[in-house]
Amino acid sequence: MARSIFVCQQCGYQSAKWYGRCPSCDAWEALVEEPAAPPRPRGAAPTPSPRPYPEVAAADVVRTSTGLPEFDRVLGGGLVPGAVILIGGEPGVGKSTLLLQSASALAEGGCTVLYVTGEESPAQLKLRGERLSVRSDRLLVLAETDVDAAIEAARRAGAGVVLVDSIQAVRCGDLSSVPGSVGQVRESAARFVGLAKATGVPVILVGHVTKDGSIAGPRTLEHVVDTVVQFEGDRHHAHRILRAQKNRFGPSDEIGVFSMGERGLSGIANPSEIFLAERAEGSPGSAVLAAVEGSRPLLVEVQALVGEPAHGSPRRTSLGIDGGRLALILAVLQRRAGLDLASRDVFVNVAGGLTIDEPASDLAVALAAASSLAGRPIPRGFTLLGEIGLAGEVRSVSRLDARLKEAARVGFDTAIVPASAHDVVVPGVSLRPVRHLTEALAAASLA
Ligand code: TYD
Ligand code: MG
């Protein structure tokens, strides 16, 4: 019997050999290698018996700290027994650094940690470890690309946590496809999931993702693992954001903020200061928004630059804000507030490389653009909050209280807010409730 088969991901067609095009449904590049299913055991399986709801025991999870409070926060409070976590991110963002720092802290805390390095040699890992002052002898390093061998080593060593760097570098010996292919990545992950579920040992897998998502591997894993966290940031900035995208054991969307320095990653408990650090205060086109990322409020700067009337079709470029949302806001500014933007180039950027996708940011985007067009800055100490509707109305935002408290903490004393928030009281912040975009422009002295 064949040890592996090729299965079309479109129609389910199975074949003993690979085809570039599925013979059944004609889909291209759709056949993925899978291990042949083991023969079904003879005899009837025992009938499972359901239990009445009150008799179902609540899970009493004991979480283990990763040693990095920002990482713990993203996971929902630490590692859960038997959980499998995928850390995705572009090469160079700092996944191996995060893993090694966490491995070191876990080992220092008395846990036996197995670090499976399939990509780098132990010497390369050591080089990184020296910078990070890794010492513990409870941290075990295994240079291995064979999944079954790594799992066997983890069992023998009695590892309490297993780290795999990376899932694209390891392979299952019984599949013929190359490491990093969809079939290998998926089956390798499934075997580590098997280890985690059978032994209760948490497993962290690293997966590389490029900006355009061209290495599809880790995407195909998202439903296999319990938690998916994305490590974001670019080489030109020191800060890194760890974001939960899926979490069976905690809130998704939670973020952790780190700064990459000479001696590795350090957690940043109060990120607002970092994102506002290099703000061009007092210059036109700069607006400050009190955003909420996960459970945590965060002040960020939205910048806009409005150009002279353009020849041909004007350009609209946005970084960190959805392009469709920007187009909508500009159209509302034009039609409902009479701003002459239709013929001009408009560039919008969220400083620090952050991505903001909540409608509460609309007012900051609109006022940044209006401020740039007018050539006048938004007054000092102002923060702006509100969703903008197509009629130019300013709509309410979630968690206003938390946002304003954070604004006050960082030194903002005036907030333009939706009219619905007129009765909110936050010490240190005076509110300017507005019903319409035109009122917001007047409140910021831009009308
Ligand atoms: P790395 O963890 O190797 O990234 P990944 O595993 O995601 O590919 O980190 C890569 C970058 O981080 C590299 O450019 C060097 C930098 N770095 C620091 O700036 N300081 C440090 O202490 C370490 C260990 C790495
Ligand atoms: Mg790496």
XYZ file of C-alpha atoms in Angstrom, residues 5-9 13-33:
26
model
C -1.490 9.868 -1.375
C -2.174 13.127 -3.176
C -5.493 14.786 -2.479
C -7.022 17.580 -4.537
C -7.838 20.473 -2.213
C -9.879 13.569 -5.814
C -7.222 11.116 -4.620
C -4.287 9.799 -6.559
C -1.115 7.811 -5.901
C 0.927 10.296 -7.917
C 1.120 14.035 -8.188
C -0.422 15.960 -11.066
C 0.071 19.651 -11.760
C -3.566 19.733 -12.761
C -6.277 17.741 -11.066
C -7.501 15.023 -13.479
C -10.971 15.291 -11.977
C -11.760 19.003 -11.639
C -8.923 20.556 -13.685
C -7.735 22.774 -10.815
C -4.052 23.722 -11.115
C -1.523 23.057 -8.308
C -4.292 21.711 -6.104
C -2.923 18.264 -5.234
C -1.362 18.070 -1.769
C 0.449 15.089 -0.305
